[in-house]
Amino acid sequence: MDQDRRRAWVEVDLGALTHNAQVMAERARVRIVPMIKADAYGLGAIPIAHALECLDPWGYGVATVVEGDALRRAGIERPILVMTPLLEWDFPAARQCRLTPVLGDPQAIAVWCRTSDAPWHLSIDTGMHRAGLPWNCVGDVREIAARHPPEGACTHYHSADVGDETVQLQEARFREAVAALPVRPGLLHAECSPWLERHSPSPWNLVRPGVFLYGAGGGEGAVVRPMAVVSVRARIVSLRDVPDGETVSYSATYRAHGTRRIATAALGYADGYRRALSNRGSALVHGRRVPVAGLVTMDMTMLDVTGVDCRVGDMATFIGRDGDEDLDVNEVARTADMSPYELLAGLRQRLPRIFLGGQA
Ligand SMILES: *Cc1c(COP(=O)(O)O)cnc(C)c1O
């Protein structure tokens, strides 16, 4: 048995990833900046970046200096935007790694521009109220932006997946802020995946898709759907017949009605398979959908495989396809009452990542 498929693992289909990135680029009709923060939403930023290189993205987006540094060490030469505000003590390391900070705080901008000529992007808060310069406060950076113009300016939509009037309001505020700058930046960017799923083309110069690349999204109102990228699979490590009236797992939340065949799969919440899926989630075994029985435990999850011919060592699929059945990442997230972003980014390092197709 190959090393990585012994217990439990994540498969990442790089062919589907590049297909999804192509869909985003075609809709945007401008160059893309794939968001590969948080280790590419948990999937592995370095192989993901290498796979996306063939699409000639403008650059990549990360959240921290350490993430950017890892990409530089892996040979990525394109611009790397750090989307989370950097603090002044991060600046030397950011410059050393040739990272482009996305800044919105006038004080931080002044320090960055005083200590280097390296490019920076201006972050404009148009309603998300998380980071960035408030759209109606551009006057606060006019002077510094005249002397050290930002290479780019950007904003972020808080409800692009709803597609309501807040998106238009934010876009109008962004326009207003950009117009108030002394020099119009060459690179303007705002759109994330949910926007691109619903609209086309981008009115700006770059787009920043993330989750769609990884096979999630495509909800209500979307006119494109991503190809599945991620599968999570685990071996069945134990099997037993549980007699009528007996219970399964901690706190006895599952009780057998009649004799039930229970399989134990080597995947638990320490792998990122959430406890919220207890008695609610399902898995695929030999192409058949079977329910999670009882509470998900740290390292193991029990499945009711009654009527399914399976053995110890067989594979159970918790996200992804097996035969004609499919457990879509969006569906699993919904069942767990979480977003697919959170589910993917929560897959733990204990699961080896296996990259299929493409060139990692
Ligand atoms: C994560 C992120 C994105 C990508 O969003 P998706 O919804 O995953 O496409 C774009 N811009 C910023 C600022 C982000 O933090």
Tab-separated table of C-alpha atoms and ligand atoms in Angstrom:
chain	number	residue	atom	x	y	z
A	1	MET	CA	0.000	0.000	0.000
A	2	ASP	CA	1.445	3.356	-0.963
A	3	GLN	CA	2.648	5.353	2.009
A	4	ASP	CA	0.066	8.133	1.793
A	5	ARG	CA	-3.021	5.963	1.364
A	6	ARG	CA	-2.507	3.822	4.452
A	7	ARG	CA	-4.842	5.519	6.912
A	8	ALA	CA	-6.613	8.687	5.775
A	9	TRP	CA	-5.744	11.302	3.179
A	10	VAL	CA	-6.810	14.260	1.049
A	11	GLU	CA	-6.726	14.032	-2.740
A	12	VAL	CA	-6.380	17.276	-4.687
A	13	ASP	CA	-7.218	17.162	-8.387
A	14	LEU	CA	-4.896	19.713	-10.000
A	15	GLY	CA	-6.550	19.287	-13.394
A	16	ALA	CA	-9.878	20.384	-11.895
A	17	LEU	CA	-8.103	23.218	-10.050
A	18	THR	CA	-6.626	24.682	-13.233
A	19	HIS	CA	-9.941	24.203	-15.028
A	20	ASN	CA	-11.712	26.212	-12.305
A	21	ALA	CA	-9.045	28.929	-12.446
A	22	GLN	CA	-9.505	29.112	-16.213
A	23	VAL	CA	-13.273	29.557	-15.743
A	24	MET	CA	-12.641	32.472	-13.355
A	25	ALA	CA	-10.127	34.064	-15.754
A	26	GLU	CA	-12.463	33.732	-18.735
A	27	ARG	CA	-15.319	35.348	-16.858
A	28	ALA	CA	-13.151	38.138	-15.470
A	29	ARG	CA	-11.441	38.869	-18.814
A	30	VAL	CA	-8.551	40.271	-16.781
A	31	ARG	CA	-5.615	38.539	-15.117
A	32	ILE	CA	-6.208	36.615	-11.937
A	33	VAL	CA	-4.540	36.748	-8.551
A	34	PRO	CA	-5.339	33.333	-7.067
A	35	MET	CA	-5.855	33.552	-3.320
A	36	ILE	CA	-3.643	30.872	-1.829
A	37	LYS	CA	-3.677	32.120	1.745
A	38	ALA	CA	-3.922	29.649	4.618
A	39	ASP	CA	-1.941	27.087	2.632
A	40	ALA	CA	-4.352	27.444	-0.306
A	41	TYR	CA	-7.419	26.955	1.916
A	42	GLY	CA	-5.725	23.963	3.492
A	43	LEU	CA	-4.804	22.119	0.315
A	44	GLY	CA	-1.100	22.970	-0.022
A	45	ALA	CA	-0.060	26.403	-1.310
A	46	ILE	CA	3.170	25.356	-2.988
A	47	PRO	CA	1.876	22.572	-5.246
A	48	ILE	CA	-1.242	24.679	-5.921
A	49	ALA	CA	0.877	27.680	-6.975
A	50	HIS	CA	3.086	25.515	-9.162
A	51	ALA	CA	-0.001	24.048	-10.837
A	52	LEU	CA	-1.481	27.518	-11.452
A	53	GLU	CA	1.716	28.921	-12.995
A	54	CYS	CA	0.647	27.615	-16.426
A	55	LEU	CA	-2.278	30.107	-16.404
A	56	ASP	CA	0.110	33.043	-16.145
A	57	PRO	CA	-1.580	34.676	-13.152
A	58	TRP	CA	-0.508	38.239	-12.342
A	59	GLY	CA	0.534	37.101	-8.862
A	60	TYR	CA	-0.766	35.376	-5.745
A	61	GLY	CA	-2.513	36.449	-2.552
A	62	VAL	CA	-1.493	35.284	0.918
A	63	ALA	CA	-2.296	36.365	4.473
A	64	THR	CA	1.093	36.390	6.205
A	65	VAL	CA	4.796	36.983	5.619
A	66	VAL	CA	5.535	33.365	6.484
A	67	GLU	CA	3.166	32.184	3.746
A	68	GLY	CA	4.801	34.512	1.235
A	69	ASP	CA	8.274	33.446	2.300
A	70	ALA	CA	7.372	29.772	1.746
A	71	LEU	CA	6.303	30.575	-1.824
A	72	ARG	CA	9.525	32.495	-2.501
A	73	ARG	CA	11.563	29.568	-1.189
A	74	ALA	CA	9.616	27.293	-3.527
A	75	GLY	CA	10.706	29.428	-6.480
A	76	ILE	CA	7.557	31.499	-7.076
A	77	GLU	CA	8.745	34.769	-8.653
A	78	ARG	CA	5.475	36.583	-9.403
A	79	PRO	CA	4.206	39.390	-7.175
A	80	ILE	CA	2.740	38.194	-3.879
A	81	LEU	CA	0.102	40.355	-2.191
A	82	VAL	CA	-0.236	40.093	1.583
A	83	MET	CA	-3.934	40.770	2.107
A	84	THR	CA	-3.983	40.913	5.920
A	85	PRO	CA	-2.621	44.205	7.327
A	86	LEU	CA	1.055	43.887	8.193
A	87	LEU	CA	2.342	45.515	11.346
A	88	GLU	CA	5.472	47.620	11.172
A	89	TRP	CA	7.647	44.904	12.648
A	90	ASP	CA	6.720	42.659	9.695
A	91	PHE	CA	8.016	45.149	7.136
A	92	PRO	CA	11.714	44.165	7.029
A	93	ALA	CA	10.867	40.488	6.459
A	94	ALA	CA	8.217	41.407	3.877
A	95	ARG	CA	10.744	43.486	1.940
A	96	GLN	CA	13.350	40.755	2.199
A	97	CYS	CA	10.888	38.296	0.585
A	98	ARG	CA	9.795	40.900	-2.003
A	99	LEU	CA	6.189	40.753	-0.802
A	100	THR	CA	3.691	43.475	-1.683
A	101	PRO	CA	1.756	44.602	1.384
A	102	VAL	CA	-1.870	45.660	1.068
A	103	LEU	CA	-2.063	48.596	3.459
A	104	GLY	CA	-4.851	50.871	4.653
A	105	ASP	CA	-3.497	52.491	7.773
A	106	PRO	CA	-1.976	55.937	7.033
A	107	GLN	CA	0.699	55.460	9.702
A	108	ALA	CA	1.755	52.055	8.317
A	109	ILE	CA	1.750	53.437	4.766
A	110	ALA	CA	4.021	56.295	5.844
A	111	VAL	CA	6.475	53.868	7.447
A	112	TRP	CA	6.482	51.532	4.436
A	113	CYS	CA	7.097	54.417	2.023
A	114	ARG	CA	9.753	56.027	4.237
A	115	THR	CA	11.764	52.830	4.450
A	116	SER	CA	11.544	51.506	0.893
A	117	ASP	CA	10.545	52.120	-2.695
A	118	ALA	CA	8.981	48.671	-2.945
A	119	PRO	CA	5.431	48.505	-4.306
A	120	TRP	CA	2.382	48.503	-2.055
A	121	HIS	CA	-1.358	48.366	-2.669
A	122	LEU	CA	-3.915	50.573	-0.980
A	123	SER	CA	-6.728	48.710	0.745
A	124	ILE	CA	-10.007	50.610	0.781
A	125	ASP	CA	-12.797	49.733	3.196
A	126	THR	CA	-16.070	50.182	1.348
A	127	GLY	CA	-18.314	48.463	3.873
A	128	MET	CA	-16.758	45.214	5.084
A	129	HIS	CA	-15.269	47.122	8.041
A	130	ARG	CA	-12.512	44.601	8.602
A	131	ALA	CA	-9.412	46.354	7.268
A	132	GLY	CA	-8.438	49.144	4.911
A	133	LEU	CA	-8.779	52.896	4.732
A	134	PRO	CA	-12.428	54.024	4.957
A	135	TRP	CA	-13.524	54.994	1.425
A	136	ASN	CA	-14.348	58.537	2.506
A	137	CYS	CA	-10.970	59.095	4.200
A	138	VAL	CA	-8.721	59.004	1.147
A	139	GLY	CA	-7.714	62.571	2.001
A	140	ASP	CA	-5.709	61.089	4.897
A	141	VAL	CA	-3.239	59.492	2.461
A	142	ARG	CA	-3.344	61.993	-0.416
A	143	GLU	CA	0.032	63.460	0.361
A	144	ILE	CA	1.893	60.192	0.762
A	145	ALA	CA	0.058	58.681	-2.230
A	146	ALA	CA	1.209	61.632	-4.339
A	147	ARG	CA	4.851	61.090	-3.383
A	148	HIS	CA	4.778	57.264	-3.318
A	149	PRO	CA	1.780	56.222	-5.432
A	150	PRO	CA	0.456	52.743	-4.698
A	151	GLU	CA	0.907	50.232	-7.485
A	152	GLY	CA	-2.656	49.104	-6.913
A	153	ALA	CA	-5.799	49.748	-4.928
A	154	CYS	CA	-8.420	47.249	-3.866
A	155	THR	CA	-11.551	46.596	-1.886
A	156	HIS	CA	-13.425	43.491	-0.769
A	157	TYR	CA	-17.164	42.725	-0.996
A	158	HIS	CA	-18.898	41.412	2.100
A	159	SER	CA	-21.943	39.878	0.377
A	160	ALA	CA	-20.908	38.983	-3.163
A	161	ASP	CA	-22.561	35.574	-2.650
A	162	VAL	CA	-25.918	37.251	-2.080
A	163	GLY	CA	-25.508	39.636	-4.984
A	164	ASP	CA	-27.690	42.281	-3.356
A	165	GLU	CA	-27.444	46.053	-3.650
A	166	THR	CA	-24.582	46.203	-1.129
A	167	VAL	CA	-22.224	45.106	-3.905
A	168	GLN	CA	-23.233	48.102	-6.058
A	169	LEU	CA	-22.924	50.403	-3.072
A	170	GLN	CA	-19.432	49.105	-2.305
A	171	GLU	CA	-18.418	49.376	-5.947
A	172	ALA	CA	-19.636	53.004	-6.067
A	173	ARG	CA	-17.691	53.807	-2.919
A	174	PHE	CA	-14.590	52.174	-4.409
A	175	ARG	CA	-14.939	54.299	-7.553
A	176	GLU	CA	-15.313	57.412	-5.436
A	177	ALA	CA	-12.207	56.571	-3.370
A	178	VAL	CA	-10.096	55.772	-6.445
A	179	ALA	CA	-11.160	59.048	-8.066
A	180	ALA	CA	-10.020	60.914	-4.954
A	181	LEU	CA	-6.464	59.590	-5.223
A	182	PRO	CA	-3.890	61.990	-6.652
A	183	VAL	CA	-2.670	59.338	-9.116
A	184	ARG	CA	-4.927	56.594	-10.431
A	185	PRO	CA	-3.233	53.269	-9.561
A	186	GLY	CA	-2.522	51.045	-12.545
A	187	LEU	CA	-3.986	47.992	-10.843
A	188	LEU	CA	-7.473	48.045	-9.372
A	189	HIS	CA	-9.049	44.898	-7.978
A	190	ALA	CA	-12.145	43.917	-6.030
A	191	GLU	CA	-13.786	40.696	-7.157
A	192	CYS	CA	-13.698	37.365	-5.323
A	193	SER	CA	-15.157	34.027	-6.475
A	194	PRO	CA	-18.803	34.622	-5.536
A	195	TRP	CA	-18.852	37.824	-7.603
A	196	LEU	CA	-17.311	36.103	-10.623
A	197	GLU	CA	-19.777	33.224	-10.311
A	198	ARG	CA	-22.583	35.739	-10.802
A	199	HIS	CA	-21.152	38.527	-12.973
A	200	SER	CA	-18.800	39.053	-15.880
A	201	PRO	CA	-16.550	40.764	-16.874
A	202	SER	CA	-14.644	42.584	-14.141
A	203	PRO	CA	-14.688	46.387	-14.497
A	204	TRP	CA	-11.145	46.524	-13.042
A	205	ASN	CA	-7.660	45.191	-13.873
A	206	LEU	CA	-7.278	42.101	-11.681
A	207	VAL	CA	-9.542	39.668	-9.816
A	208	ARG	CA	-8.889	37.659	-6.658
A	209	PRO	CA	-10.710	34.313	-6.800
A	210	GLY	CA	-10.175	31.797	-4.018
A	211	VAL	CA	-12.705	29.184	-3.013
A	212	PHE	CA	-14.032	28.487	-6.528
A	213	LEU	CA	-10.566	27.276	-7.540
A	214	TYR	CA	-10.797	24.651	-4.808
A	215	GLY	CA	-14.160	23.334	-5.948
A	216	ALA	CA	-16.479	25.111	-3.534
A	217	GLY	CA	-19.180	27.685	-4.149
A	218	GLY	CA	-21.592	27.720	-7.028
A	219	GLY	CA	-24.528	28.499	-4.739
A	220	GLU	CA	-27.781	30.309	-5.472
A	221	GLY	CA	-27.511	32.796	-8.324
A	222	ALA	CA	-24.246	31.392	-9.630
A	223	VAL	CA	-24.094	30.857	-13.387
A	224	VAL	CA	-20.987	28.676	-13.231
A	225	ARG	CA	-20.132	25.798	-10.967
A	226	PRO	CA	-16.667	24.591	-10.051
A	227	MET	CA	-15.392	21.103	-10.765
A	228	ALA	CA	-14.757	19.092	-7.616
A	229	VAL	CA	-11.119	19.332	-6.513
A	230	VAL	CA	-10.964	17.791	-3.039
A	231	SER	CA	-11.620	14.269	-1.801
A	232	VAL	CA	-11.191	13.060	1.755
A	233	ARG	CA	-10.870	9.317	2.219
A	234	ALA	CA	-10.061	6.972	5.079
A	235	ARG	CA	-9.566	3.261	5.625
A	236	ILE	CA	-12.017	1.099	7.505
A	237	VAL	CA	-9.928	-0.146	10.424
A	238	SER	CA	-12.491	-2.193	12.328
A	239	LEU	CA	-15.867	-3.853	11.700
A	240	ARG	CA	-18.417	-5.389	14.051
A	241	ASP	CA	-22.020	-6.440	14.373
A	242	VAL	CA	-23.714	-4.382	17.057
A	243	PRO	CA	-26.689	-6.182	18.624
A	244	ASP	CA	-30.144	-4.664	18.963
A	245	GLY	CA	-30.311	-2.054	21.728
A	246	GLU	CA	-26.543	-1.488	21.997
A	247	THR	CA	-25.093	1.973	21.454
A	248	VAL	CA	-22.164	3.313	19.439
A	249	SER	CA	-19.480	5.867	20.430
A	250	TYR	CA	-19.261	8.344	23.306
A	251	SER	CA	-22.397	9.408	25.125
A	252	ALA	CA	-24.438	6.647	23.469
A	253	THR	CA	-26.173	8.952	20.997
A	254	TYR	CA	-26.688	6.180	18.434
A	255	ARG	CA	-28.670	3.067	19.355
A	256	ALA	CA	-28.922	-0.015	17.156
A	257	HIS	CA	-32.441	-1.027	16.134
A	258	GLY	CA	-31.920	-4.636	15.188
A	259	THR	CA	-28.405	-5.889	14.550
A	260	ARG	CA	-26.354	-3.241	12.730
A	261	ARG	CA	-23.039	-3.639	10.941
A	262	ILE	CA	-20.730	-0.855	12.145
A	263	ALA	CA	-17.496	0.093	10.379
A	264	THR	CA	-14.888	2.249	12.066
A	265	ALA	CA	-13.037	4.603	9.705
A	266	ALA	CA	-9.671	6.122	10.627
A	267	LEU	CA	-10.781	9.748	10.401
A	268	GLY	CA	-11.803	12.004	13.253
A	269	TYR	CA	-12.104	15.578	14.347
A	270	ALA	CA	-8.330	15.778	14.813
A	271	ASP	CA	-8.174	15.387	11.027
A	272	GLY	CA	-10.743	18.155	10.529
A	273	TYR	CA	-13.778	15.867	10.166
A	274	ARG	CA	-16.041	17.909	12.384
A	275	ARG	CA	-17.893	16.658	15.418
A	276	ALA	CA	-20.951	18.487	14.058
A	277	LEU	CA	-21.220	15.655	11.515
A	278	SER	CA	-22.009	13.165	14.288
A	279	ASN	CA	-25.221	11.272	13.420
A	280	ARG	CA	-25.728	13.702	10.503
A	281	GLY	CA	-22.932	13.207	8.006
A	282	SER	CA	-22.497	10.365	5.583
A	283	ALA	CA	-19.733	8.570	3.782
A	284	LEU	CA	-19.473	6.470	0.640
A	285	VAL	CA	-18.413	2.845	0.880
A	286	HIS	CA	-18.220	0.831	-2.335
A	287	GLY	CA	-20.257	3.523	-4.042
A	288	ARG	CA	-23.058	3.416	-1.450
A	289	ARG	CA	-24.037	6.208	0.879
A	290	VAL	CA	-23.923	5.231	4.556
A	291	PRO	CA	-24.664	7.331	7.662
A	292	VAL	CA	-22.276	8.355	10.410
A	293	ALA	CA	-23.271	6.419	13.534
A	294	GLY	CA	-22.770	8.179	16.859
A	295	LEU	CA	-20.348	10.933	17.799
A	296	VAL	CA	-17.294	11.581	15.643
A	297	THR	CA	-14.272	10.932	17.878
A	298	MET	CA	-10.779	12.403	17.720
A	299	ASP	CA	-9.275	9.743	15.466
A	300	MET	CA	-12.155	7.526	14.363
A	301	THR	CA	-15.684	7.797	12.997
A	302	MET	CA	-18.203	4.976	12.923
A	303	LEU	CA	-20.445	4.263	9.932
A	304	ASP	CA	-23.571	2.155	9.710
A	305	VAL	CA	-22.657	-0.097	6.783
A	306	THR	CA	-25.457	-2.612	7.307
A	307	GLY	CA	-26.070	-4.355	3.982
A	308	VAL	CA	-22.867	-3.104	2.379
A	309	ASP	CA	-20.316	-5.802	1.695
A	310	CYS	CA	-17.069	-4.331	3.048
A	311	ARG	CA	-13.949	-5.383	4.880
A	312	VAL	CA	-11.262	-3.990	7.083
A	313	GLY	CA	-8.804	-2.123	4.837
A	314	ASP	CA	-11.516	-0.914	2.445
A	315	MET	CA	-11.872	2.771	1.739
A	316	ALA	CA	-14.584	5.172	2.922
A	317	THR	CA	-15.033	8.516	1.184
A	318	PHE	CA	-16.111	11.450	3.369
A	319	ILE	CA	-15.819	14.152	0.696
A	320	GLY	CA	-15.721	13.390	-3.014
A	321	ARG	CA	-16.903	10.779	-5.451
A	322	ASP	CA	-17.006	6.991	-5.233
A	323	GLY	CA	-18.658	5.193	-8.126
A	324	ASP	CA	-21.898	6.965	-9.017
A	325	GLU	CA	-22.285	8.630	-5.635
A	326	ASP	CA	-20.906	12.012	-4.766
A	327	LEU	CA	-20.425	13.853	-1.493
A	328	ASP	CA	-19.904	17.418	-2.568
A	329	VAL	CA	-17.789	19.640	-0.306
A	330	ASN	CA	-20.587	22.248	-0.227
A	331	GLU	CA	-23.073	19.597	0.905
A	332	VAL	CA	-20.797	18.271	3.648
A	333	ALA	CA	-20.184	21.817	4.894
A	334	ARG	CA	-23.921	22.544	4.927
A	335	THR	CA	-24.597	19.372	6.919
A	336	ALA	CA	-21.970	20.497	9.444
A	337	ASP	CA	-23.544	23.994	9.602
A	338	MET	CA	-20.332	25.552	8.382
A	339	SER	CA	-18.992	27.210	5.274
A	340	PRO	CA	-16.975	25.201	2.757
A	341	TYR	CA	-14.127	27.666	3.393
A	342	GLU	CA	-14.028	26.641	7.024
A	343	LEU	CA	-14.303	22.939	6.254
A	344	LEU	CA	-11.427	22.989	3.737
A	345	ALA	CA	-9.181	25.262	5.778
A	346	GLY	CA	-9.827	23.017	8.783
A	347	LEU	CA	-8.414	19.839	7.203
A	348	ARG	CA	-5.444	19.029	9.396
A	349	GLN	CA	-1.859	18.284	8.520
A	350	ARG	CA	-2.192	14.694	9.744
A	351	LEU	CA	-3.866	13.942	6.411
A	352	PRO	CA	-1.281	13.625	3.649
A	353	ARG	CA	-2.177	15.655	0.540
A	354	ILE	CA	-2.045	13.602	-2.627
A	355	PHE	CA	-1.928	15.659	-5.822
A	356	LEU	CA	-3.501	14.125	-8.915
A	357	GLY	CA	-3.236	15.285	-12.507
A	358	GLY	CA	-1.471	18.458	-13.578
A	359	GLN	CA	2.041	19.250	-12.478
A	360	ALA	CA	2.531	19.843	-8.773
B	1	LIG	C1	-9.976	35.321	0.728
B	1	LIG	C2	-10.069	36.566	-0.026
B	1	LIG	C3	-10.455	36.551	-1.379
B	1	LIG	C4	-10.945	35.313	-2.076
B	1	LIG	O1	-12.284	35.089	-1.724
B	1	LIG	P1	-13.111	33.836	-2.259
B	1	LIG	O2	-14.480	34.071	-1.744
B	1	LIG	O3	-12.473	32.623	-1.652
B	1	LIG	O4	-13.017	33.850	-3.729
B	1	LIG	C5	-10.382	37.749	-2.077
B	1	LIG	N1	-9.995	38.896	-1.463
B	1	LIG	C6	-9.659	38.941	-0.157
B	1	LIG	C7	-9.255	40.232	0.457
B	1	LIG	C8	-9.693	37.797	0.599
B	1	LIG	O5	-9.377	37.832	1.902
